[in-house]
């Protein structure tokens, strides 16, 4: 059964990793996918072709999620390219710049907050008018278990991810009466191309500490997004779903 037939979706940061996994699963479920990247043009264009081959509309856009103006321009362009409708927004773009607080520069704090948190404000503002007119929409924010629990060496990242949760709950309260839902996902340790480069012994140690005894896949996160994006979750808003193999349990 296809759960997102003909729905128009925007995903930020889908040239690789979790965003790419979401785009692939969503296209399999019939969604038209507009997605952004920051600098990975070749992988983004490759993904665009891959999604189109699944029989849906797909387009890659170079857009800096941290820029208010670029977010506005992006959404205007997506509305033009995708028949004036946006059903789902997934704020997925994110970065880390880890360091102990003692060594963290002001620039590294500001950059992480701008790309991870301010981007969510930018994109939500940009789609709000369209969702209000439609009287329907689902916004999904990619937080992290680190935003729920905190993590030494990641004060900037944890603050950005915790901020996303407060933003999510507030949007849910503010826009619920218009049938606009807003939820967050808090992934645990997700294995991507990036984690393949890490020392195998260290990674195995992380896996051993997870109740389900493995790292998550991008598909595990995509499937949680599928639930929040589809009508299966029509009565669910303001929630944070930990998708972490039981890590925080
Ligand atoms: N992987 C995990 O274990 C994990 C766990 C918890 C939460 N998360 C969260 O899940 C999300 C995705 O993580 P990931 O592991 O898939 O990351 P990733 O592999 O590093 O991919 C990040 C994506 O975001 C894009 N991006 C970066 N800065 C951007 C900007 N300023 N504007 C627009 N796009 C930008 C990148 O584009 P380019 O390719 O062009 O750089 C890329 O497509 C992040 O928000 C992350 O915090 C990940």
mmCIF file of C-alpha atoms and ligand atoms in Angstrom:
data_model
loop_
_atom_site.group_PDB
_atom_site.id
_atom_site.type_symbol
_atom_site.label_atom_id
_atom_site.label_comp_id
_atom_site.label_asym_id
_atom_site.label_seq_id
_atom_site.Cartn_x
_atom_site.Cartn_y
_atom_site.Cartn_z
ATOM 1 C CA UNK A 1 0.000 0.000 0.000
ATOM 2 C CA UNK A 2 1.359 3.440 -0.963
ATOM 3 C CA UNK A 3 0.922 5.901 1.907
ATOM 4 C CA UNK A 4 1.921 9.180 0.242
ATOM 5 C CA UNK A 5 0.399 8.964 -3.232
ATOM 6 C CA UNK A 6 0.613 12.398 -4.963
ATOM 7 C CA UNK A 7 1.699 14.238 -1.793
ATOM 8 C CA UNK A 8 4.263 16.996 -2.271
ATOM 9 C CA UNK A 9 7.115 16.872 0.218
ATOM 10 C CA UNK A 10 10.054 19.175 0.944
ATOM 11 C CA UNK A 11 13.082 17.601 2.640
ATOM 12 C CA UNK A 12 16.058 19.735 3.620
ATOM 13 C CA UNK A 13 19.500 18.151 3.366
ATOM 14 C CA UNK A 14 18.734 15.029 1.321
ATOM 15 C CA UNK A 15 21.883 14.702 -0.785
ATOM 16 C CA UNK A 16 23.126 11.992 1.573
ATOM 17 C CA UNK A 17 22.519 10.189 4.872
ATOM 18 C CA UNK A 18 19.136 10.221 6.572
ATOM 19 C CA UNK A 19 17.569 12.803 4.239
ATOM 20 C CA UNK A 20 18.438 10.691 1.208
ATOM 21 C CA UNK A 21 16.941 7.608 2.889
ATOM 22 C CA UNK A 22 13.721 9.530 3.569
ATOM 23 C CA UNK A 23 13.538 10.733 -0.052
ATOM 24 C CA UNK A 24 13.917 7.152 -1.340
ATOM 25 C CA UNK A 25 11.271 5.651 0.963
ATOM 26 C CA UNK A 26 8.873 8.545 0.321
ATOM 27 C CA UNK A 27 9.223 8.171 -3.466
ATOM 28 C CA UNK A 28 8.515 4.446 -3.091
ATOM 29 C CA UNK A 29 5.282 5.517 -1.381
ATOM 30 C CA UNK A 30 4.280 7.770 -4.276
ATOM 31 C CA UNK A 31 5.382 11.152 -2.906
ATOM 32 C CA UNK A 32 6.727 13.925 -5.137
ATOM 33 C CA UNK A 33 9.981 15.044 -3.551
ATOM 34 C CA UNK A 34 11.581 18.506 -3.534
ATOM 35 C CA UNK A 35 14.842 18.347 -1.629
ATOM 36 C CA UNK A 36 17.789 20.565 -0.822
ATOM 37 C CA UNK A 37 21.525 20.259 -0.483
ATOM 38 C CA UNK A 38 24.276 22.603 0.575
ATOM 39 C CA UNK A 39 27.242 21.692 -1.637
ATOM 40 C CA UNK A 40 26.930 18.061 -2.828
ATOM 41 C CA UNK A 41 25.584 18.873 -6.288
ATOM 42 C CA UNK A 42 26.544 15.634 -8.099
ATOM 43 C CA UNK A 43 25.020 13.260 -5.494
ATOM 44 C CA UNK A 44 21.921 15.491 -5.354
ATOM 45 C CA UNK A 45 21.393 15.365 -9.119
ATOM 46 C CA UNK A 46 21.986 11.603 -9.073
ATOM 47 C CA UNK A 47 19.295 11.212 -6.394
ATOM 48 C CA UNK A 48 16.927 13.408 -8.408
ATOM 49 C CA UNK A 49 17.252 10.968 -11.346
ATOM 50 C CA UNK A 50 16.878 7.940 -9.068
ATOM 51 C CA UNK A 51 13.636 9.314 -7.599
ATOM 52 C CA UNK A 52 12.227 10.253 -11.015
ATOM 53 C CA UNK A 53 12.860 6.671 -12.159
ATOM 54 C CA UNK A 54 10.414 5.588 -9.441
ATOM 55 C CA UNK A 55 7.700 7.471 -11.355
ATOM 56 C CA UNK A 56 7.335 10.542 -9.109
ATOM 57 C CA UNK A 57 8.228 14.200 -9.562
ATOM 58 C CA UNK A 58 11.575 15.068 -7.968
ATOM 59 C CA UNK A 59 13.841 18.090 -7.928
ATOM 60 C CA UNK A 60 17.067 19.017 -6.137
ATOM 61 C CA UNK A 61 17.593 22.627 -5.009
ATOM 62 C CA UNK A 62 20.807 24.197 -3.740
ATOM 63 C CA UNK A 63 19.638 26.202 -0.737
ATOM 64 C CA UNK A 64 21.224 27.157 2.563
ATOM 65 C CA UNK A 65 18.664 26.276 5.231
ATOM 66 C CA UNK A 66 20.278 28.767 7.628
ATOM 67 C CA UNK A 67 19.327 31.684 5.366
ATOM 68 C CA UNK A 68 15.865 33.169 5.892
ATOM 69 C CA UNK A 69 15.841 34.665 2.414
ATOM 70 C CA UNK A 70 16.993 31.477 0.690
ATOM 71 C CA UNK A 71 14.287 29.503 2.512
ATOM 72 C CA UNK A 72 11.637 31.979 1.256
ATOM 73 C CA UNK A 73 12.981 31.775 -2.306
ATOM 74 C CA UNK A 74 13.162 27.984 -2.143
ATOM 75 C CA UNK A 75 9.548 27.560 -1.069
ATOM 76 C CA UNK A 76 8.333 30.041 -3.720
ATOM 77 C CA UNK A 77 10.203 28.020 -6.369
ATOM 78 C CA UNK A 78 8.912 24.670 -5.066
ATOM 79 C CA UNK A 79 5.337 25.996 -5.155
ATOM 80 C CA UNK A 80 5.878 26.993 -8.780
ATOM 81 C CA UNK A 81 7.434 23.632 -9.704
ATOM 82 C CA UNK A 82 5.025 21.414 -7.719
ATOM 83 C CA UNK A 83 1.569 22.776 -8.619
ATOM 84 C CA UNK A 84 1.193 25.168 -5.678
ATOM 85 C CA UNK A 85 0.822 22.539 -2.964
ATOM 86 C CA UNK A 86 3.061 21.427 -0.091
ATOM 87 C CA UNK A 87 1.784 18.586 2.084
ATOM 88 C CA UNK A 88 4.835 17.742 4.173
ATOM 89 C CA UNK A 89 7.952 19.596 5.325
ATOM 90 C CA UNK A 90 10.860 17.669 6.814
ATOM 91 C CA UNK A 91 13.489 19.819 8.489
ATOM 92 C CA UNK A 92 16.380 17.391 8.317
ATOM 93 C CA UNK A 93 19.472 19.459 7.379
ATOM 94 C CA UNK A 94 21.952 19.493 10.209
ATOM 95 C CA UNK A 95 25.632 19.581 11.105
ATOM 96 C CA UNK A 96 27.899 19.023 14.105
ATOM 97 C CA UNK A 97 30.894 21.032 15.256
ATOM 98 C CA UNK A 98 31.811 19.160 18.416
ATOM 99 C CA UNK A 99 34.143 20.420 21.103
ATOM 100 C CA UNK A 100 34.336 20.749 24.854
ATOM 101 C CA UNK A 101 32.739 23.994 25.982
ATOM 102 C CA UNK A 102 36.147 25.215 27.119
ATOM 103 C CA UNK A 103 37.411 25.017 23.512
ATOM 104 C CA UNK A 104 34.238 25.851 21.603
ATOM 105 C CA UNK A 105 34.424 29.064 19.604
ATOM 106 C CA UNK A 106 31.552 31.517 19.335
ATOM 107 C CA UNK A 107 31.499 30.867 15.580
ATOM 108 C CA UNK A 108 31.074 27.102 16.085
ATOM 109 C CA UNK A 109 28.189 27.702 18.482
ATOM 110 C CA UNK A 110 26.460 30.177 16.156
ATOM 111 C CA UNK A 111 26.907 28.089 12.994
ATOM 112 C CA UNK A 112 25.367 24.986 14.547
ATOM 113 C CA UNK A 113 22.428 26.955 15.949
ATOM 114 C CA UNK A 114 21.879 28.695 12.594
ATOM 115 C CA UNK A 115 21.980 25.549 10.452
ATOM 116 C CA UNK A 116 20.175 23.186 12.848
ATOM 117 C CA UNK A 117 17.669 25.437 14.630
ATOM 118 C CA UNK A 118 17.210 28.749 12.848
ATOM 119 C CA UNK A 119 16.674 26.725 9.650
ATOM 120 C CA UNK A 120 13.575 25.190 11.230
ATOM 121 C CA UNK A 121 12.175 28.675 11.892
ATOM 122 C CA UNK A 122 13.081 29.770 8.347
ATOM 123 C CA UNK A 123 11.453 26.822 6.607
ATOM 124 C CA UNK A 124 8.383 26.642 8.837
ATOM 125 C CA UNK A 125 7.729 30.376 8.296
ATOM 126 C CA UNK A 126 8.183 29.917 4.564
ATOM 127 C CA UNK A 127 5.592 27.107 4.252
ATOM 128 C CA UNK A 128 3.157 28.358 6.898
ATOM 129 C CA UNK A 129 0.933 30.445 4.621
ATOM 130 C CA UNK A 130 0.505 27.577 2.148
ATOM 131 C CA UNK A 131 -0.316 25.047 4.877
ATOM 132 C CA UNK A 132 -2.811 27.458 6.458
ATOM 133 C CA UNK A 133 -4.593 27.917 3.129
ATOM 134 C CA UNK A 134 -4.733 24.164 2.613
ATOM 135 C CA UNK A 135 -5.929 23.611 6.195
ATOM 136 C CA UNK A 136 -3.699 20.579 6.254
ATOM 137 C CA UNK A 137 -0.027 19.827 6.586
ATOM 138 C CA UNK A 138 2.566 17.813 8.463
ATOM 139 C CA UNK A 139 5.892 19.219 9.650
ATOM 140 C CA UNK A 140 8.566 16.820 10.868
ATOM 141 C CA UNK A 141 11.673 18.076 12.640
ATOM 142 C CA UNK A 142 14.784 15.893 12.860
ATOM 143 C CA UNK A 143 16.003 16.328 16.412
ATOM 144 C CA UNK A 144 18.274 13.819 18.196
ATOM 145 C CA UNK A 145 18.485 11.761 21.390
ATOM 146 C CA UNK A 146 21.227 14.265 22.241
ATOM 147 C CA UNK A 147 18.571 16.997 22.327
ATOM 148 C CA UNK A 148 16.596 14.959 24.857
ATOM 149 C CA UNK A 149 19.470 13.789 27.054
ATOM 150 C CA UNK A 150 22.428 16.134 26.399
ATOM 151 C CA UNK A 151 25.950 15.006 25.521
ATOM 152 C CA UNK A 152 29.369 16.085 26.742
ATOM 153 C CA UNK A 153 31.287 17.757 23.914
ATOM 154 C CA UNK A 154 28.121 18.747 22.040
ATOM 155 C CA UNK A 155 26.686 21.758 23.894
ATOM 156 C CA UNK A 156 25.992 23.568 20.616
ATOM 157 C CA UNK A 157 24.430 20.548 18.902
ATOM 158 C CA UNK A 158 22.400 19.465 21.972
ATOM 159 C CA UNK A 159 21.082 23.013 22.436
ATOM 160 C CA UNK A 160 20.036 23.175 18.776
ATOM 161 C CA UNK A 161 18.293 19.788 18.932
ATOM 162 C CA UNK A 162 16.555 20.575 22.254
ATOM 163 C CA UNK A 163 15.476 23.919 20.775
ATOM 164 C CA UNK A 164 13.880 22.049 17.885
ATOM 165 C CA UNK A 165 11.733 20.123 20.359
ATOM 166 C CA UNK A 166 10.436 23.324 22.007
ATOM 167 C CA UNK A 167 9.752 24.790 18.573
ATOM 168 C CA UNK A 168 7.931 21.609 17.488
ATOM 169 C CA UNK A 169 5.613 21.588 20.493
ATOM 170 C CA UNK A 170 4.870 25.308 20.148
ATOM 171 C CA UNK A 171 4.005 25.011 16.451
ATOM 172 C CA UNK A 172 1.774 22.025 17.272
ATOM 173 C CA UNK A 173 -0.115 24.176 19.803
ATOM 174 C CA UNK A 174 -0.272 27.231 17.546
ATOM 175 C CA UNK A 175 -1.364 25.560 14.314
ATOM 176 C CA UNK A 176 -3.307 22.519 15.536
ATOM 177 C CA UNK A 177 -6.666 24.261 15.089
ATOM 178 C CA UNK A 178 -5.855 24.568 11.365
ATOM 179 C CA UNK A 179 -5.131 20.842 11.050
ATOM 180 C CA UNK A 180 -1.393 21.454 10.737
ATOM 181 C CA UNK A 181 0.572 18.890 12.710
ATOM 182 C CA UNK A 182 4.157 19.173 13.897
ATOM 183 C CA UNK A 183 6.219 16.350 15.383
ATOM 184 C CA UNK A 184 9.882 15.611 16.038
ATOM 185 C CA UNK A 185 11.968 12.502 15.610
ATOM 186 C CA UNK A 186 14.943 11.854 17.865
ATOM 187 C CA UNK A 187 17.259 9.376 16.148
ATOM 188 C CA UNK A 188 19.862 7.545 18.200
ATOM 189 C CA UNK A 189 22.997 6.195 16.511
ATOM 190 C CA UNK A 190 22.257 5.889 12.797
ATOM 191 C CA UNK A 191 24.810 4.199 10.580
ATOM 192 C CA UNK A 192 25.507 6.139 7.382
ATOM 193 C CA UNK A 193 28.437 6.468 4.948
ATOM 194 C CA UNK A 194 29.853 8.877 7.502
ATOM 195 C CA UNK A 195 29.976 6.316 10.329
ATOM 196 C CA UNK A 196 31.554 3.717 7.984
ATOM 197 C CA UNK A 197 34.753 5.743 8.285
ATOM 198 C CA UNK A 198 34.853 5.365 12.080
ATOM 199 C CA UNK A 199 36.943 2.794 13.915
ATOM 200 C CA UNK A 200 34.990 -0.524 13.813
ATOM 201 C CA UNK A 201 35.836 -1.399 17.446
ATOM 202 C CA UNK A 202 34.423 1.918 18.696
ATOM 203 C CA UNK A 203 31.276 1.502 16.612
ATOM 204 C CA UNK A 204 30.788 -2.080 17.870
ATOM 205 C CA UNK A 205 31.020 -0.734 21.429
ATOM 206 C CA UNK A 206 28.174 1.677 20.647
ATOM 207 C CA UNK A 207 26.096 -1.124 19.104
ATOM 208 C CA UNK A 208 26.625 -3.324 22.170
ATOM 209 C CA UNK A 209 25.251 -0.575 24.404
ATOM 210 C CA UNK A 210 21.943 -0.370 22.479
ATOM 211 C CA UNK A 211 19.113 -2.678 23.680
ATOM 212 C CA UNK A 212 18.340 -3.781 20.086
ATOM 213 C CA UNK A 213 22.094 -4.460 19.618
ATOM 214 C CA UNK A 214 22.561 -2.568 16.363
ATOM 215 C CA UNK A 215 22.849 0.918 14.969
ATOM 216 C CA UNK A 216 19.801 2.285 13.181
ATOM 217 C CA UNK A 217 19.507 2.519 9.405
ATOM 218 C CA UNK A 218 18.368 5.501 7.371
ATOM 219 C CA UNK A 219 15.332 3.370 6.496
ATOM 220 C CA UNK A 220 14.454 3.039 10.205
ATOM 221 C CA UNK A 221 14.250 6.840 10.404
ATOM 222 C CA UNK A 222 12.478 7.142 7.050
ATOM 223 C CA UNK A 223 9.771 4.731 8.223
ATOM 224 C CA UNK A 224 9.127 6.860 11.325
ATOM 225 C CA UNK A 225 8.875 9.914 9.026
ATOM 226 C CA UNK A 226 6.456 7.985 6.828
ATOM 227 C CA UNK A 227 4.141 7.558 9.804
ATOM 228 C CA UNK A 228 4.218 11.267 10.713
ATOM 229 C CA UNK A 229 3.865 12.348 7.071
ATOM 230 C CA UNK A 230 0.953 10.078 6.242
ATOM 231 C CA UNK A 231 -2.666 10.083 7.362
ATOM 232 C CA UNK A 232 -1.835 7.186 9.724
ATOM 233 C CA UNK A 233 -0.817 9.848 12.268
ATOM 234 C CA UNK A 234 -3.727 12.251 11.663
ATOM 235 C CA UNK A 235 -4.431 12.531 15.411
ATOM 236 C CA UNK A 236 -0.792 12.843 16.514
ATOM 237 C CA UNK A 237 0.895 16.215 17.014
ATOM 238 C CA UNK A 238 3.454 17.813 19.320
ATOM 239 C CA UNK A 239 5.237 14.512 19.926
ATOM 240 C CA UNK A 240 8.880 13.487 20.016
ATOM 241 C CA UNK A 241 9.498 9.932 18.848
ATOM 242 C CA UNK A 242 12.811 8.396 19.883
ATOM 243 C CA UNK A 243 13.984 6.077 17.107
ATOM 244 C CA UNK A 244 17.023 4.729 18.883
ATOM 245 C CA UNK A 245 16.801 0.968 19.408
ATOM 246 C CA UNK A 246 15.904 1.638 23.024
ATOM 247 C CA UNK A 247 19.041 3.691 23.735
ATOM 248 C CA UNK A 248 17.245 6.173 26.006
ATOM 249 C CA UNK A 249 15.070 3.575 27.723
HETATM 250 N N1 LIG B 1 23.370 10.175 11.800
HETATM 251 C C1 LIG B 1 22.978 10.113 13.060
HETATM 252 O O1 LIG B 1 23.359 9.209 13.807
HETATM 253 C C2 LIG B 1 22.002 11.138 13.599
HETATM 254 C C3 LIG B 1 21.515 10.983 14.891
HETATM 255 C C4 LIG B 1 20.613 11.906 15.392
HETATM 256 C C5 LIG B 1 20.192 12.970 14.618
HETATM 257 N N2 LIG B 1 20.674 13.122 13.365
HETATM 258 C C6 LIG B 1 20.194 14.270 12.586
HETATM 259 O O2 LIG B 1 19.655 13.836 11.352
HETATM 260 C C7 LIG B 1 19.883 14.817 10.349
HETATM 261 C C8 LIG B 1 20.613 14.186 9.175
HETATM 262 O O3 LIG B 1 21.819 13.620 9.641
HETATM 263 P P1 LIG B 1 22.812 12.777 8.696
HETATM 264 O O4 LIG B 1 23.602 11.887 9.590
HETATM 265 O O5 LIG B 1 22.055 12.203 7.576
HETATM 266 O O6 LIG B 1 23.766 13.952 8.188
HETATM 267 P P2 LIG B 1 24.722 14.025 6.894
HETATM 268 O O7 LIG B 1 24.940 12.671 6.301
HETATM 269 O O8 LIG B 1 25.902 14.825 7.311
HETATM 270 O O9 LIG B 1 23.844 14.880 5.831
HETATM 271 C C9 LIG B 1 23.507 16.198 6.136
HETATM 272 C C10 LIG B 1 22.660 16.749 5.013
HETATM 273 O O10 LIG B 1 22.340 18.119 5.338
HETATM 274 C C11 LIG B 1 22.768 18.961 4.267
HETATM 275 N N3 LIG B 1 23.154 20.273 4.805
HETATM 276 C C12 LIG B 1 24.166 20.578 5.626
HETATM 277 N N4 LIG B 1 24.194 21.899 5.878
HETATM 278 C C13 LIG B 1 23.160 22.448 5.176
HETATM 279 C C14 LIG B 1 22.651 23.755 5.004
HETATM 280 N N5 LIG B 1 23.211 24.809 5.599
HETATM 281 N N6 LIG B 1 21.568 23.943 4.205
HETATM 282 C C15 LIG B 1 20.993 22.888 3.576
HETATM 283 N N7 LIG B 1 21.430 21.620 3.702
HETATM 284 C C16 LIG B 1 22.500 21.407 4.491
HETATM 285 C C17 LIG B 1 23.913 18.221 3.610
HETATM 286 O O11 LIG B 1 24.099 18.711 2.284
HETATM 287 P P3 LIG B 1 25.541 18.551 1.534
HETATM 288 O O12 LIG B 1 25.658 17.079 1.195
HETATM 289 O O13 LIG B 1 25.414 19.402 0.318
HETATM 290 O O14 LIG B 1 26.567 19.007 2.506
HETATM 291 C C18 LIG B 1 23.386 16.795 3.666
HETATM 292 O O15 LIG B 1 22.447 16.557 2.645
HETATM 293 C C19 LIG B 1 20.675 15.942 11.016
HETATM 294 O O16 LIG B 1 19.801 16.962 11.419
HETATM 295 C C20 LIG B 1 21.295 15.246 12.222
HETATM 296 O O17 LIG B 1 21.553 16.148 13.258
HETATM 297 C C21 LIG B 1 21.581 12.241 12.826
#
